[in-house]
Amino acid sequence: MKIILSILFIFIVSTSTLSADSDVDLIQLYKELHLNPELSFKEEKTSKKLATILTGLGFEVTENFGGYGVVALLKNGEGKTIMLRADMDGLPIEESTGAPYASKTKSFNQVGDEVFTMHACGHDIHMTSLIGTVVDLISKRDQWQGNLLVIMQPAEEVSGGARNMIKEGIFEKFPRPDFNLALHVSADLPAGKVGYVPGWAMANVDSMDITIKGVGGHGAYPHTTKDPIVMASQLINSLQTIVSREIAPIEAAVVTVGSIHGGTKHNVIPSEVRLQLTLRSYTDEVRNQTISTIRRMARGLAQANGLPKDSYPEITLKDEYTPALFNNPALTEKLRISFEKALGQENVLKLSPVMGGEDFGMYGRVEPIIPTSLFWLGAVNKKVYDTSLRENISLPSLHSAFFLPDPEPTISTGVKAMSGAVVDLYQD
Ligand SMILES: [Zn+2]
Ligand SMILES: [Zn+2]
């Protein structure tokens, strides 16, 4: 099935800046985005491309809003304002999917290292589905009235994008939304299905840096050193007891050490080791307990190893905190009804909260609160999904080098679900 939308002609006549072969083909747009991922805060070309498309579709477009953010407004008479958001950034991962359109792109990260870059979180699907949705909504503009506010958000993966767009005045400089909607691909659901989670749906996310200091020296004379590699190992093991022995078993929490760096050579004991952690939780209490327990354990480790106070581990809680995502239950119920109408009851599933994070929740945390909801869009090829069930093989997760959405059914389902829900919300 080709996802060439019914208002093909609108797209062609109004997007003279688009090349002839990319006029209407969402799959081609998807593949172009997939081939050319850009890292967080560096989404220059991606945002330009999307701004050009949205301008061509008749939106009033504001570029470079809160970084490379794009805000596009389409006024279609008196009515509610609905905000739809997609995120634009890729990840520093070397793609291993083997797809003919796999990314081979390299880019420079924040500290100037050249890294492979991949859309491993499906943000390319999000952007394409959103363009498909607005094209579809324009074709149905006699069925709804109001303001359609579309935002293409930068830097979701480092949790700066939503914060920046809110700070820059997304809710003051444009019509204030009655509802905020977004979708995220799911690496666990087959393409063709969507999932909804009323209430708390995604976790608090914190990033923490720990530098363990020691006293370096010769690897053959360890007694003359304070070995930070051994201390890092001790600390990592202790951290495993936070979730298993400190947090109440019915509470949700994750402590993951995702990066450890130290040392240069076999026979040299280094003077420091650096760790990077991701911390997940739902409640403020568990979040605070996790952070303070890590501080206590790190201090205790330094003491146990006889380090002076000025050599205690340095702990930095990054300011890229993402609060947990709360899906407004009343809005989510409306979405469920619309999805079932658009896709059939069997393709709409109620799902459980996860420990992944999404800064989309921030748009719902403003005062007065704006009802906000994000739904899951199945992205796994049906055959691959069935095989995984039959043979009990786990599927590549989001952020995996092997994560490969099935573009056609995924995008067409995303467009159908989102567009149907938006029309219903305008008419509500
Ligand atoms: Zn992600
Ligand atoms: Zn994502």
Short mmCIF file of N, CA and C in Angstrom, two decimals, residues 185 189 231 251 318 352 381:
data_model
loop_
_atom_site.label_atom_id
_atom_site.label_comp_id
_atom_site.label_asym_id
_atom_site.label_seq_id
_atom_site.Cartn_x
_atom_site.Cartn_y
_atom_site.Cartn_z
N VAL A 185 6.46 5.89 18.70
CA VAL A 185 6.49 4.51 18.20
C VAL A 185 6.73 3.55 19.35
N LEU A 189 4.92 -3.31 19.87
CA LEU A 189 3.59 -3.51 19.27
C LEU A 189 3.75 -3.67 17.77
N MET A 231 37.15 1.00 43.19
CA MET A 231 36.09 1.74 43.89
C MET A 231 34.83 1.88 43.02
N GLU A 251 7.03 0.17 44.64
CA GLU A 251 7.34 1.41 43.92
C GLU A 251 8.20 1.10 42.70
N LYS A 318 22.32 16.28 36.50
CA LYS A 318 22.22 17.17 35.33
C LYS A 318 20.88 17.91 35.36
N SER A 352 0.39 -0.72 29.85
CA SER A 352 0.85 -0.34 31.20
C SER A 352 1.89 0.77 31.11
N ASN A 381 7.25 -4.79 12.26
CA ASN A 381 6.77 -5.57 11.13
C ASN A 381 5.99 -6.78 11.66
#
